[in-house]
């Protein structure tokens, strides 16, 4: 989820041997926690402790006492989120994912959501809290990124994806995934399928990878499932108690069997054989009508110790009678709190970029640079530049690697300054996104700060814009702005001093800098390669994937060239960016003066050899595209 920017709670995992570390983490993480046995635990492997004592007891129960068996070999400690929970079941063929209406279940055994957790004591659908807008956000922010991410990483998912979500004030967040039809939600959802929807055809379309060719429709109305459980559930319970059933007069009511069996002594009778015995389910035009039908059928079922909740769908009924809360900016998709958290997170990175003329602090309405404090005289000229990273960002997004593109962003601007002889003084950034992920943004800005430090310039401010609807979910864009200074006499290029016979010197690149990535991505698609594919050319051992290799940051040339510029030893410099060699070298030359580049004087780096061969790219096209 982190790699694909899918919203979820902060979490850490600990193995059974890490009980002490797990306890220490819960004491220092700064938020209330939920404990989850990592494996399957029959719907009961989740603990919600209220006190630190209960936290430690729960960890001991899962990791040491193995109360949930092998499911407790590892525990997930999650941030405890607040808000209504919903379950979304969705069909997937690995490319397309189609959700059914959201359902809400009742986990606690007792009415009013009290008592022990169970596998579910009832459910209803559609859940009124899951509005059309929320379902659209779930589709674009959770479901589609999940399916796309799994496919890109080589594990396309085909089947039923069961996603548990919490609707927080800042939007839906994933609590868990299951890969199955889950009950009691499924029972209710089955009664919502329209008469024109053929479930068998839908399942076959998933398996054959053409889900977009079939229609999945639901009928208007509501469905409710009430679970009838054995006495004592979810603890120990008796089995073998005889069950009698009512005669159902309408197809709007269905009794699904769960923990039942044929009586060994009388095969005409059905007996209890599990904790959750039956799922009594009914459909109605309103939630009240569906409840009335379901409980009428519940009253007709008889077995000793029949246990059930009489308040199924109480949250939906409460929502009907309770006025809606006023809207907030966060509900519109913009989190002021996340923005503030980002500022606090990046302050140490900014401080590291201090230099004469800038104090390394942010928070004002504008960044300030003191020319006098930097020791710059009256003959000083300011040089400004702005740039982005282009579609190299798409490689970063698909790889889930965000700490290098910030260096690229700085390099693209400050390299444009140094080729004019200017010393970079300060830098500002722009970060635009649909939904602000503090961890991702902080990683990007950490890279920006690293680039500034490596160029000797200060990061004095920036803009973070959260704009729902303007960017695709999980995407972000970057722009950088740099200002440098140079004495008038040292400004490059020195066109009047250039003459035939001057020497052209090339400085090595770090790989593909920040241009040509649209062509690179086209070549990747041609060979069915993803960012998680093994690097297809010989590379250093630190590159295990194609994405990692392509995200090698743009080389920074400032500290390498600035001393020579200040001594007046260079007549001109060219930054090889968009347009490659053939368009950028002439930009530093006077009219009437050309140059020759001996391409045999250095060995073409492996990445460019591969691109040339894999894309069948002509040499001239290589020279006008790449660095």
Coordinates of C-alpha atoms in Angstrom, one line a residue:
X1 CA 0.0 0.0 0.0
X2 CA 2.9 2.4 0.8
X3 CA 4.5 1.7 -2.6
X4 CA 1.2 2.6 -4.5
X5 CA 0.0 5.4 -2.2
X6 CA -3.1 3.5 -1.1
X7 CA -4.5 5.3 2.0
X8 CA -4.2 3.2 5.2
X9 CA -3.3 3.5 8.9
X10 CA 0.3 3.8 10.0
X11 CA 1.5 0.3 10.9
X12 CA 4.4 -1.9 11.9
X13 CA 4.7 -5.7 11.9
X14 CA 6.5 -7.8 14.5
X15 CA 7.2 -11.5 14.6
X16 CA 6.6 -13.8 17.6
X17 CA 10.2 -13.4 18.6
X18 CA 9.9 -9.6 18.8
X19 CA 7.4 -9.4 21.7
X20 CA 9.6 -6.9 23.7
X21 CA 10.1 -4.7 20.6
X22 CA 6.4 -4.7 19.9
X23 CA 5.5 -3.6 23.4
X24 CA 8.1 -0.8 23.3
X25 CA 6.7 0.4 19.9
X26 CA 3.2 0.7 21.4
X27 CA 4.6 2.8 24.2
X28 CA 6.4 5.3 21.9
X29 CA 4.3 5.4 18.6
X30 CA 2.1 8.3 19.9
X31 CA -1.3 6.9 18.9
X32 CA -3.9 4.4 20.0
X33 CA -3.3 1.0 18.4
X34 CA -5.2 -2.0 17.0
X35 CA -3.6 -5.5 17.2
X36 CA -4.1 -7.9 14.3
X37 CA -3.0 -11.5 14.0
X38 CA -1.4 -11.4 10.5
X39 CA -2.9 -14.7 9.3
X40 CA -6.4 -16.1 9.0
X41 CA -8.0 -16.3 12.4
X42 CA -11.7 -17.2 11.6
X43 CA -12.6 -13.5 11.8
X44 CA -11.5 -13.2 15.4
X45 CA -7.8 -12.2 15.2
X46 CA -8.3 -8.4 15.8
X47 CA -8.0 -6.8 19.3
X48 CA -8.8 -3.2 20.1
X49 CA -7.2 -2.5 23.5
X50 CA -8.1 0.6 25.5
X51 CA -5.2 0.7 27.9
X52 CA -1.4 0.0 27.7
X53 CA -2.1 -3.0 30.0
X54 CA -4.6 -4.4 27.5
X55 CA -2.1 -3.7 24.7
X56 CA 0.6 -5.8 26.4
X57 CA -1.9 -8.5 27.3
X58 CA -3.1 -8.7 23.7
X59 CA 0.4 -8.9 22.3
X60 CA 1.1 -11.7 24.8
X61 CA -2.1 -13.5 23.7
X62 CA -1.2 -13.3 20.0
X63 CA 2.6 -13.7 19.9
X64 CA 3.4 -15.8 23.0
X65 CA 0.2 -17.7 23.9
X66 CA -0.6 -18.3 20.2
X67 CA -4.3 -17.8 20.9
X68 CA -5.0 -17.6 17.2
X69 CA -2.6 -20.4 16.2
X70 CA -0.3 -19.9 13.3
X71 CA -2.1 -16.7 12.4
X72 CA -0.3 -15.2 15.4
X73 CA 3.2 -15.9 14.2
X74 CA 3.2 -12.3 13.2
X75 CA 1.3 -9.3 14.5
X76 CA 0.3 -6.1 12.8
X77 CA 0.2 -3.1 15.1
X78 CA -1.9 -0.4 13.4
X79 CA -2.9 3.1 14.2
X80 CA -6.4 3.1 15.5
X81 CA -8.6 5.1 13.1
X82 CA -11.9 6.7 13.9
X83 CA -15.0 6.6 11.7
X84 CA -17.6 4.2 10.4
X85 CA -16.4 0.9 8.9
X86 CA -17.6 -0.5 5.6
X87 CA -16.9 -3.6 3.5
X88 CA -16.5 -3.4 -0.2
X89 CA -16.6 -6.6 -2.2
X90 CA -15.3 -6.2 -5.8
X91 CA -14.9 -8.5 -8.8
X92 CA -11.5 -8.3 -10.6
X93 CA -9.9 -9.8 -13.6
X94 CA -6.5 -8.3 -12.9
X95 CA -7.2 -5.2 -15.0
X96 CA -10.8 -4.2 -14.4
X97 CA -12.3 -4.1 -10.9
X98 CA -16.1 -3.7 -10.3
X99 CA -17.3 -3.1 -6.8
X100 CA -20.7 -4.2 -5.4
X101 CA -22.5 -1.8 -3.0
X102 CA -20.8 -1.2 0.3
X103 CA -22.0 -3.2 3.3
X104 CA -21.7 -2.7 7.0
X105 CA -21.4 -5.6 9.4
X106 CA -21.7 -6.0 13.1
X107 CA -18.6 -7.6 14.6
X108 CA -19.5 -7.6 18.3
X109 CA -21.6 -10.4 19.8
X110 CA -23.8 -8.0 21.9
X111 CA -26.3 -5.4 21.0
X112 CA -25.1 -1.8 20.9
X113 CA -21.8 -3.2 19.6
X114 CA -20.7 -4.7 23.0
X115 CA -19.0 -7.8 24.0
X116 CA -16.4 -10.0 22.2
X117 CA -15.5 -9.7 18.5
X118 CA -17.0 -12.3 16.2
X119 CA -16.8 -13.2 12.5
X120 CA -19.9 -11.0 12.1
X121 CA -23.4 -11.1 13.6
X122 CA -25.2 -9.4 10.7
X123 CA -24.8 -7.0 7.8
X124 CA -26.8 -4.7 5.6
X125 CA -26.3 -3.2 2.2
X126 CA -26.0 -0.7 0.7
X127 CA -24.6 1.2 3.6
X128 CA -26.0 4.8 3.6
X129 CA -22.7 6.2 4.8
X130 CA -21.0 5.1 1.6
X131 CA -22.3 7.9 -0.6
X132 CA -21.8 7.9 -4.4
X133 CA -18.8 10.3 -3.8
X134 CA -17.2 8.0 -1.3
X135 CA -17.6 5.0 -3.5
X136 CA -16.0 6.9 -6.4
X137 CA -13.0 7.8 -4.1
X138 CA -12.8 4.1 -3.0
X139 CA -12.7 3.1 -6.7
X140 CA -10.0 5.6 -7.7
X141 CA -7.9 5.8 -4.5
X142 CA -8.1 2.2 -3.3
X143 CA -9.5 -0.5 -5.6
X144 CA -8.0 0.4 -9.0
X145 CA -4.5 1.3 -7.5
X146 CA -4.5 -2.0 -5.7
X147 CA -5.3 -4.1 -8.8
X148 CA -2.9 -2.0 -10.9
X149 CA -0.1 -2.3 -8.3
X150 CA -0.4 -6.0 -8.0
X151 CA -0.3 -6.5 -11.7
X152 CA 2.7 -4.2 -12.2
X153 CA 4.6 -6.1 -9.5
X154 CA 3.9 -9.4 -11.2
X155 CA 1.0 -10.7 -9.1
X156 CA -2.2 -9.9 -11.1
X157 CA -5.2 -10.5 -8.9
X158 CA -8.2 -12.4 -10.3
X159 CA -11.2 -13.1 -8.1
X160 CA -13.2 -11.4 -5.3
X161 CA -11.3 -8.7 -3.5
X162 CA -12.9 -8.0 -0.1
X163 CA -11.7 -4.7 1.3
X164 CA -12.5 -3.4 4.8
X165 CA -12.3 0.4 5.0
X166 CA -12.8 3.1 7.6
X167 CA -14.4 6.3 6.5
X168 CA -12.2 8.9 8.4
X169 CA -12.6 12.6 8.2
X170 CA -9.9 12.8 5.6
X171 CA -11.4 10.0 3.4
X172 CA -11.6 6.2 3.2
X173 CA -8.6 4.2 4.5
X174 CA -7.9 0.5 4.1
X175 CA -8.2 -1.6 7.2
X176 CA -7.7 -5.0 5.6
X177 CA -7.9 -7.0 2.5
X178 CA -9.4 -10.5 2.1
X179 CA -9.4 -12.5 -1.1
X180 CA -12.8 -14.2 -0.8
X181 CA -16.5 -13.8 -0.5
X182 CA -16.9 -12.9 3.1
X183 CA -20.0 -13.3 5.2
X184 CA -22.3 -12.0 6.5
X185 CA -21.9 -9.3 3.8
X186 CA -22.1 -11.7 0.9
X187 CA -25.5 -13.0 1.9
X188 CA -27.0 -9.5 1.8
X189 CA -25.2 -8.6 -1.5
X190 CA -26.5 -11.7 -3.3
X191 CA -30.0 -10.5 -2.8
X192 CA -29.1 -7.2 -4.3
X193 CA -27.9 -8.6 -7.6
X194 CA -30.4 -7.8 -10.4
X195 CA -32.2 -10.5 -12.3
X196 CA -30.2 -9.7 -15.4
X197 CA -26.8 -10.3 -13.6
X198 CA -25.6 -13.9 -14.1
X199 CA -23.1 -14.6 -11.3
X200 CA -21.6 -17.6 -13.1
X201 CA -20.9 -15.5 -16.2
X202 CA -19.3 -12.8 -14.0
X203 CA -17.0 -15.3 -12.3
X204 CA -16.0 -16.8 -15.7
X205 CA -15.3 -13.4 -17.1
X206 CA -13.0 -12.7 -14.2
X207 CA -11.1 -16.0 -14.8
X208 CA -10.9 -15.4 -18.5
X209 CA -9.8 -11.7 -18.1
X210 CA -12.7 -10.0 -19.8
X211 CA -14.7 -8.6 -16.9
X212 CA -15.5 -5.5 -18.9
X213 CA -17.6 -7.5 -21.3
X214 CA -20.3 -8.5 -18.8
X215 CA -22.8 -6.3 -17.0
X216 CA -23.0 -6.3 -13.2
X217 CA -26.1 -4.6 -11.9
X218 CA -27.9 -4.3 -8.6
X219 CA -31.5 -3.6 -8.0
X220 CA -32.7 -0.6 -6.0
X221 CA -33.5 -1.4 -2.4
X222 CA -31.8 -2.9 0.7
X223 CA -30.8 -6.3 2.0
X224 CA -30.2 -7.4 5.6
X225 CA -28.6 -10.5 7.0
X226 CA -29.1 -11.6 10.6
X227 CA -26.8 -14.3 11.9
X228 CA -28.2 -16.9 14.2
X229 CA -25.3 -18.2 16.4
X230 CA -24.9 -21.1 18.9
X231 CA -25.1 -20.4 22.6
X232 CA -21.7 -19.4 24.0
X233 CA -20.3 -18.2 20.7
X234 CA -17.6 -16.8 20.1
X235 CA -16.2 -18.9 23.0
X236 CA -17.0 -22.6 23.3
X237 CA -20.4 -23.7 22.2
X238 CA -22.4 -27.0 21.9
X239 CA -23.2 -28.8 18.7
X240 CA -25.8 -31.1 17.4
X241 CA -28.9 -29.2 18.5
X242 CA -31.9 -29.8 16.2
X243 CA -33.1 -26.9 14.0
X244 CA -36.6 -26.3 12.8
X245 CA -37.3 -23.9 9.9
X246 CA -40.2 -21.7 8.8
X247 CA -42.0 -21.9 5.5
X248 CA -40.8 -19.0 3.4
X249 CA -43.5 -17.4 1.2
X250 CA -41.3 -15.1 -0.8
X251 CA -38.0 -15.2 -2.7
X252 CA -37.2 -11.9 -0.9
X253 CA -36.1 -14.0 2.1
X254 CA -33.4 -16.6 2.0
X255 CA -31.9 -18.6 4.9
X256 CA -28.2 -19.4 4.2
X257 CA -26.6 -22.3 6.0
X258 CA -23.3 -21.8 7.8
X259 CA -22.6 -24.0 10.8
X260 CA -25.1 -26.8 10.1
X261 CA -25.0 -30.5 9.4
X262 CA -27.3 -33.4 8.8
X263 CA -28.3 -35.2 12.0
X264 CA -26.3 -38.5 12.1
X265 CA -29.3 -40.3 13.5
X266 CA -32.0 -38.8 11.3
X267 CA -31.0 -37.6 7.9
X268 CA -34.3 -35.7 7.6
X269 CA -33.2 -33.3 10.3
X270 CA -30.6 -30.5 10.4
X271 CA -28.5 -29.7 13.5
X272 CA -26.1 -27.0 14.6
X273 CA -22.4 -27.7 13.8
X274 CA -20.7 -24.3 14.2
X275 CA -20.6 -21.0 16.1
X276 CA -22.4 -19.1 13.4
X277 CA -25.3 -21.4 12.3
X278 CA -27.5 -19.6 9.9
X279 CA -27.7 -16.3 7.9
X280 CA -31.3 -15.2 7.7
X281 CA -31.4 -12.6 4.8
X282 CA -34.1 -10.5 3.4
X283 CA -34.6 -7.9 0.7
X284 CA -36.9 -4.8 0.8
X285 CA -37.5 -1.5 -0.9
X286 CA -36.3 0.2 2.3
X287 CA -34.0 -0.8 5.1
X288 CA -37.0 -0.9 7.5
X289 CA -38.9 -3.3 5.2
X290 CA -35.8 -5.6 4.8
X291 CA -35.4 -5.7 8.6
X292 CA -39.0 -6.5 9.2
X293 CA -38.9 -9.5 6.7
X294 CA -35.5 -10.8 8.1
X295 CA -36.6 -10.7 11.8
X296 CA -40.0 -12.4 10.8
X297 CA -38.0 -15.3 9.4
X298 CA -35.6 -15.2 12.5
X299 CA -38.7 -15.7 14.7
X300 CA -39.6 -18.8 12.7
X301 CA -36.3 -20.5 13.2
X302 CA -36.0 -22.6 16.3
X303 CA -33.0 -24.3 18.1
X304 CA -31.9 -24.4 21.7
X305 CA -29.6 -21.6 22.6
X306 CA -30.4 -19.5 19.5
X307 CA -28.4 -16.3 19.8
X308 CA -28.7 -13.3 17.7
X309 CA -28.7 -9.5 17.7
X310 CA -31.9 -7.5 17.6
X311 CA -30.3 -4.3 16.4
X312 CA -28.8 -5.1 13.0
X313 CA -28.6 -2.0 10.9
X314 CA -28.9 0.3 13.9
X315 CA -26.3 2.6 12.5
X316 CA -28.2 3.0 9.2
X317 CA -31.5 3.7 11.1
X318 CA -29.6 6.3 13.2
X319 CA -28.2 8.0 10.1
X320 CA -31.7 8.3 8.7
X321 CA -32.9 10.2 11.7
X322 CA -29.8 12.2 12.4
X323 CA -29.1 15.5 10.4
X324 CA -25.9 15.3 8.4
X325 CA -22.9 17.1 9.8
X326 CA -21.6 20.2 8.1
X327 CA -18.9 19.6 5.4
X328 CA -15.3 20.2 6.1
X329 CA -12.3 21.0 3.9
X330 CA -10.9 17.6 4.8
X331 CA -14.1 15.9 3.5
X332 CA -13.5 17.8 0.2
X333 CA -10.1 16.1 0.0
X334 CA -7.8 18.8 1.3
X335 CA -6.1 18.1 4.7
X336 CA -4.8 21.2 6.4
X337 CA -3.4 19.0 9.1
X338 CA -1.5 16.9 6.6
X339 CA 0.0 20.1 5.2
X340 CA 1.1 21.3 8.7
X341 CA 2.5 17.8 9.4
X342 CA 4.6 18.0 6.2
X343 CA 6.0 21.4 7.2
X344 CA 7.1 20.1 10.5
X345 CA 8.6 16.9 8.9
X346 CA 10.7 18.8 6.4
X347 CA 12.0 21.6 8.6
X348 CA 15.2 19.6 9.5
X349 CA 15.9 19.0 5.8
X350 CA 15.5 22.8 5.1
X351 CA 17.8 23.7 8.0
X352 CA 20.6 21.6 6.5
X353 CA 20.6 23.9 3.4
X354 CA 21.7 27.0 5.3
X355 CA 24.3 29.2 3.6
X356 CA 25.4 32.9 3.9
X357 CA 22.4 35.0 2.9
X358 CA 19.8 32.4 4.1
X359 CA 19.1 31.2 7.6
X360 CA 17.5 27.9 6.6
X361 CA 14.0 28.5 8.1
X362 CA 10.6 28.3 6.4
X363 CA 7.1 29.4 7.4
X364 CA 6.9 33.0 6.1
X365 CA 4.9 34.2 3.2
X366 CA 8.0 34.4 1.1
X367 CA 11.6 33.2 1.2
X368 CA 14.2 35.9 1.9
X369 CA 17.8 36.0 0.7
X370 CA 20.2 38.7 1.9
X371 CA 22.6 39.6 -1.0
X372 CA 24.7 41.7 1.3
X373 CA 24.9 38.9 3.8
X374 CA 26.1 36.6 1.0
X375 CA 28.9 39.1 0.2
X376 CA 27.7 40.0 -3.2
X377 CA 28.8 43.3 -4.7
X378 CA 27.1 45.9 -6.8
X379 CA 28.3 44.4 -10.1
X380 CA 26.4 41.2 -9.3
X381 CA 23.8 39.9 -11.8
X382 CA 21.0 37.5 -10.7
X383 CA 20.2 34.5 -12.9
X384 CA 16.9 32.6 -12.5
X385 CA 15.8 29.2 -13.8
X386 CA 12.8 26.9 -13.5
X387 CA 12.3 23.3 -14.6
X388 CA 10.6 20.0 -13.7
X389 CA 11.3 16.3 -13.9
X390 CA 9.0 15.3 -16.7
X391 CA 7.7 11.8 -17.0
X392 CA 10.6 10.5 -14.9
X393 CA 8.0 11.1 -12.2
X394 CA 5.9 8.2 -13.7
X395 CA 8.9 5.9 -13.1
X396 CA 9.1 7.1 -9.5
X397 CA 5.4 6.6 -8.9
X398 CA 5.3 3.1 -10.4
X399 CA 8.4 2.1 -8.5
X400 CA 7.3 3.6 -5.2
X401 CA 10.7 5.3 -5.0
X402 CA 10.4 9.0 -4.2
X403 CA 13.7 10.1 -2.6
X404 CA 15.6 10.7 -5.8
X405 CA 13.4 12.8 -8.0
X406 CA 13.9 15.8 -5.6
X407 CA 17.6 15.7 -6.5
X408 CA 16.6 15.6 -10.2
X409 CA 14.4 18.7 -9.7
X410 CA 17.2 20.7 -8.2
X411 CA 19.8 19.5 -10.7
X412 CA 17.7 20.5 -13.7
X413 CA 17.5 24.1 -12.5
X414 CA 20.9 24.7 -10.9
X415 CA 22.7 23.1 -13.8
X416 CA 21.0 25.7 -15.9
X417 CA 22.5 28.4 -13.6
X418 CA 26.1 27.1 -13.6
X419 CA 26.2 27.0 -17.4
X420 CA 25.8 30.7 -17.2
X421 CA 28.6 31.0 -14.6
X422 CA 26.1 31.7 -11.8
X423 CA 26.5 30.3 -8.3
X424 CA 23.1 29.0 -7.1
X425 CA 21.9 31.0 -4.1
X426 CA 18.4 29.6 -3.3
X427 CA 15.8 27.3 -4.5
X428 CA 12.0 27.0 -4.1
X429 CA 9.8 24.0 -5.0
X430 CA 6.2 23.4 -6.0
X431 CA 4.5 20.1 -5.1
X432 CA 1.0 19.5 -6.5
X433 CA -1.1 16.4 -5.8
X434 CA -4.6 15.1 -5.5
X435 CA -4.3 13.9 -1.9
X436 CA -1.3 14.8 0.3
X437 CA 0.6 11.8 1.5
X438 CA 2.9 13.2 4.1
X439 CA 5.4 10.3 3.9
X440 CA 5.7 10.5 0.1
X441 CA 6.0 14.3 0.0
X442 CA 8.5 14.3 2.8
X443 CA 10.6 11.8 0.9
X444 CA 10.5 14.0 -2.2
X445 CA 11.5 17.1 -0.3
X446 CA 14.2 15.3 1.5
X447 CA 15.7 14.7 -1.9
X448 CA 15.3 18.3 -2.8
X449 CA 17.2 19.3 0.3
X450 CA 20.0 16.8 -0.5
X451 CA 20.2 18.3 -4.0
X452 CA 20.5 21.8 -2.5
X453 CA 23.2 20.8 -0.1
X454 CA 25.2 19.2 -2.9
X455 CA 24.8 22.4 -4.9
X456 CA 25.6 24.9 -2.1
X457 CA 22.2 26.6 -2.3
X458 CA 19.5 27.2 0.3
X459 CA 16.0 25.8 0.2
X460 CA 14.1 28.8 1.3
X461 CA 10.5 27.9 0.6
X462 CA 7.9 26.2 -1.6
X463 CA 4.3 25.5 -2.3
X464 CA 2.4 22.3 -1.5
X465 CA -1.0 22.2 -3.4
X466 CA -3.6 19.6 -2.6
X467 CA -6.1 19.6 -5.4
X468 CA -8.7 16.8 -5.5
X469 CA -9.8 16.2 -9.1
X470 CA -6.9 17.9 -10.8
X471 CA -4.5 15.0 -10.5
X472 CA -5.0 11.2 -10.7
X473 CA -5.1 9.5 -7.3
X474 CA -1.6 8.8 -6.0
X475 CA 0.0 11.1 -8.6
X476 CA 2.0 14.3 -7.9
X477 CA 3.9 16.8 -10.0
X478 CA 7.0 18.9 -9.3
X479 CA 8.4 22.2 -10.4
X480 CA 11.6 23.9 -9.2
X481 CA 12.8 27.5 -9.2
X482 CA 16.4 28.5 -8.6
X483 CA 18.2 31.9 -8.4
X484 CA 21.9 32.3 -8.7
X485 CA 24.4 35.2 -8.9
X486 CA 27.4 35.9 -11.1
X487 CA 29.7 38.9 -11.5
X488 CA 29.0 40.7 -14.8
X489 CA 32.5 40.0 -16.1
X490 CA 32.1 36.2 -15.4
X491 CA 28.7 35.8 -17.1
X492 CA 28.7 32.9 -19.6
X493 CA 28.8 32.3 -22.5
X494 CA 31.7 34.6 -23.5
X495 CA 30.7 34.6 -27.1
X496 CA 33.3 37.2 -28.2
X497 CA 36.2 35.2 -26.8
X498 CA 35.3 31.9 -28.6
X499 CA 37.3 31.1 -31.7
X500 CA 38.2 28.1 -33.9
X501 CA 40.6 25.7 -32.2
X502 CA 39.0 26.0 -28.8
X503 CA 38.5 22.7 -27.1
X504 CA 35.1 21.1 -26.3
X505 CA 35.2 19.0 -23.1
X506 CA 32.5 16.7 -22.0
X507 CA 31.6 15.8 -18.4
X508 CA 30.2 12.4 -17.7
X509 CA 26.5 11.9 -16.9
X510 CA 25.1 9.7 -14.1
X511 CA 22.8 7.9 -16.6
X512 CA 19.6 9.1 -18.0
X513 CA 19.0 12.5 -16.4
X514 CA 15.5 13.9 -16.7
X515 CA 14.8 13.9 -20.4
X516 CA 13.6 11.3 -22.8
X517 CA 11.5 9.3 -20.4
X518 CA 8.4 9.2 -22.6
X519 CA 10.6 7.4 -25.2
X520 CA 12.0 5.1 -22.4
X521 CA 8.5 4.2 -21.3
X522 CA 7.5 3.5 -24.9
X523 CA 10.5 1.1 -25.2
X524 CA 9.6 -0.6 -21.8
X525 CA 6.0 -1.1 -23.1
X526 CA 7.3 -2.6 -26.3
X527 CA 9.2 -5.3 -24.4
X528 CA 6.5 -5.8 -21.7
X529 CA 8.8 -4.5 -19.0
X530 CA 7.7 -2.8 -15.8
X531 CA 9.7 -0.8 -13.2
X532 CA 9.9 -4.0 -11.1
X533 CA 11.4 -6.0 -14.0
X534 CA 15.1 -7.0 -13.5
X535 CA 17.5 -4.4 -14.9
X536 CA 18.1 -5.5 -18.5
X537 CA 21.6 -4.1 -18.9
X538 CA 24.8 -4.8 -16.9
X539 CA 24.7 -2.6 -13.9
X540 CA 26.2 -2.1 -10.4
X541 CA 24.8 -4.5 -7.8
X542 CA 22.8 -1.7 -6.2
X543 CA 20.3 -1.9 -9.1
X544 CA 18.1 -4.9 -8.8
X545 CA 15.2 -3.5 -10.8
X546 CA 14.7 -1.4 -14.0
X547 CA 13.0 1.2 -12.0
X548 CA 15.9 1.7 -9.6
X549 CA 18.4 2.0 -12.4
X550 CA 16.3 4.6 -14.3
X551 CA 15.9 6.6 -11.1
X552 CA 19.6 7.3 -10.7
X553 CA 19.5 11.1 -10.1
X554 CA 20.6 13.7 -12.5
X555 CA 24.3 14.6 -12.0
X556 CA 24.9 17.9 -10.2
X557 CA 27.8 19.9 -11.8
X558 CA 27.8 23.0 -9.7
X559 CA 30.6 22.3 -7.2
X560 CA 32.7 20.7 -10.0
X561 CA 32.5 23.7 -12.3
X562 CA 32.0 26.8 -10.0
X563 CA 35.7 27.2 -9.0
X564 CA 36.7 27.2 -12.7
X565 CA 34.0 29.7 -13.6
X566 CA 35.1 32.0 -10.8
X567 CA 38.7 31.9 -12.2
X568 CA 37.4 32.8 -15.7
X569 CA 38.9 29.6 -17.1
X570 CA 35.7 28.6 -19.1
X571 CA 34.3 30.4 -22.1
X572 CA 31.0 28.6 -22.3
X573 CA 29.0 25.7 -20.9
X574 CA 26.0 23.7 -22.2
X575 CA 23.5 21.7 -20.2
X576 CA 22.4 18.7 -22.2
X577 CA 18.7 18.5 -21.5
X578 CA 15.7 18.4 -23.9
X579 CA 17.0 18.4 -27.4
X580 CA 20.1 16.5 -26.5
X581 CA 23.5 17.2 -28.0
X582 CA 22.4 18.6 -31.3
X583 CA 20.2 21.4 -29.9
X584 CA 21.9 22.3 -26.7
X585 CA 25.6 22.6 -27.7
X586 CA 24.8 25.3 -30.3
X587 CA 23.0 27.4 -27.7
X588 CA 26.4 28.4 -26.2
X589 CA 28.2 29.1 -29.5
X590 CA 28.3 32.4 -31.4
X591 CA 26.8 32.6 -34.9
X592 CA 29.2 31.3 -37.5
X593 CA 31.1 29.0 -35.1
X594 CA 30.4 25.3 -35.1
X595 CA 32.0 22.3 -33.3
X596 CA 32.8 18.7 -33.9
X597 CA 32.0 16.0 -31.3
X598 CA 34.1 12.8 -31.5
X599 CA 31.6 10.2 -30.3
X600 CA 34.3 7.5 -30.4
X601 CA 36.3 9.3 -27.6
X602 CA 34.2 7.7 -24.8
X603 CA 32.3 4.5 -24.3
X604 CA 28.5 4.8 -24.5
X605 CA 27.1 4.0 -21.0
X606 CA 25.2 0.7 -20.7
X607 CA 21.8 2.2 -20.3
X608 CA 22.1 4.1 -23.5
X609 CA 23.4 1.0 -25.4
X610 CA 20.3 -0.9 -24.2
X611 CA 17.9 1.9 -25.1
X612 CA 19.4 2.2 -28.6
X613 CA 19.2 -1.5 -29.3
X614 CA 15.8 -2.2 -27.5
X615 CA 14.1 0.7 -29.2
X616 CA 16.0 0.4 -32.5
X617 CA 16.6 4.2 -32.0
X618 CA 18.7 5.8 -34.8
X619 CA 22.0 7.5 -33.6
X620 CA 20.8 11.0 -34.6
X621 CA 17.5 10.4 -32.6
X622 CA 19.6 9.3 -29.6
X623 CA 21.7 12.5 -29.9
X624 CA 18.7 14.8 -29.9
X625 CA 16.8 13.0 -27.1
X626 CA 19.2 11.9 -24.4
X627 CA 22.1 13.3 -22.4

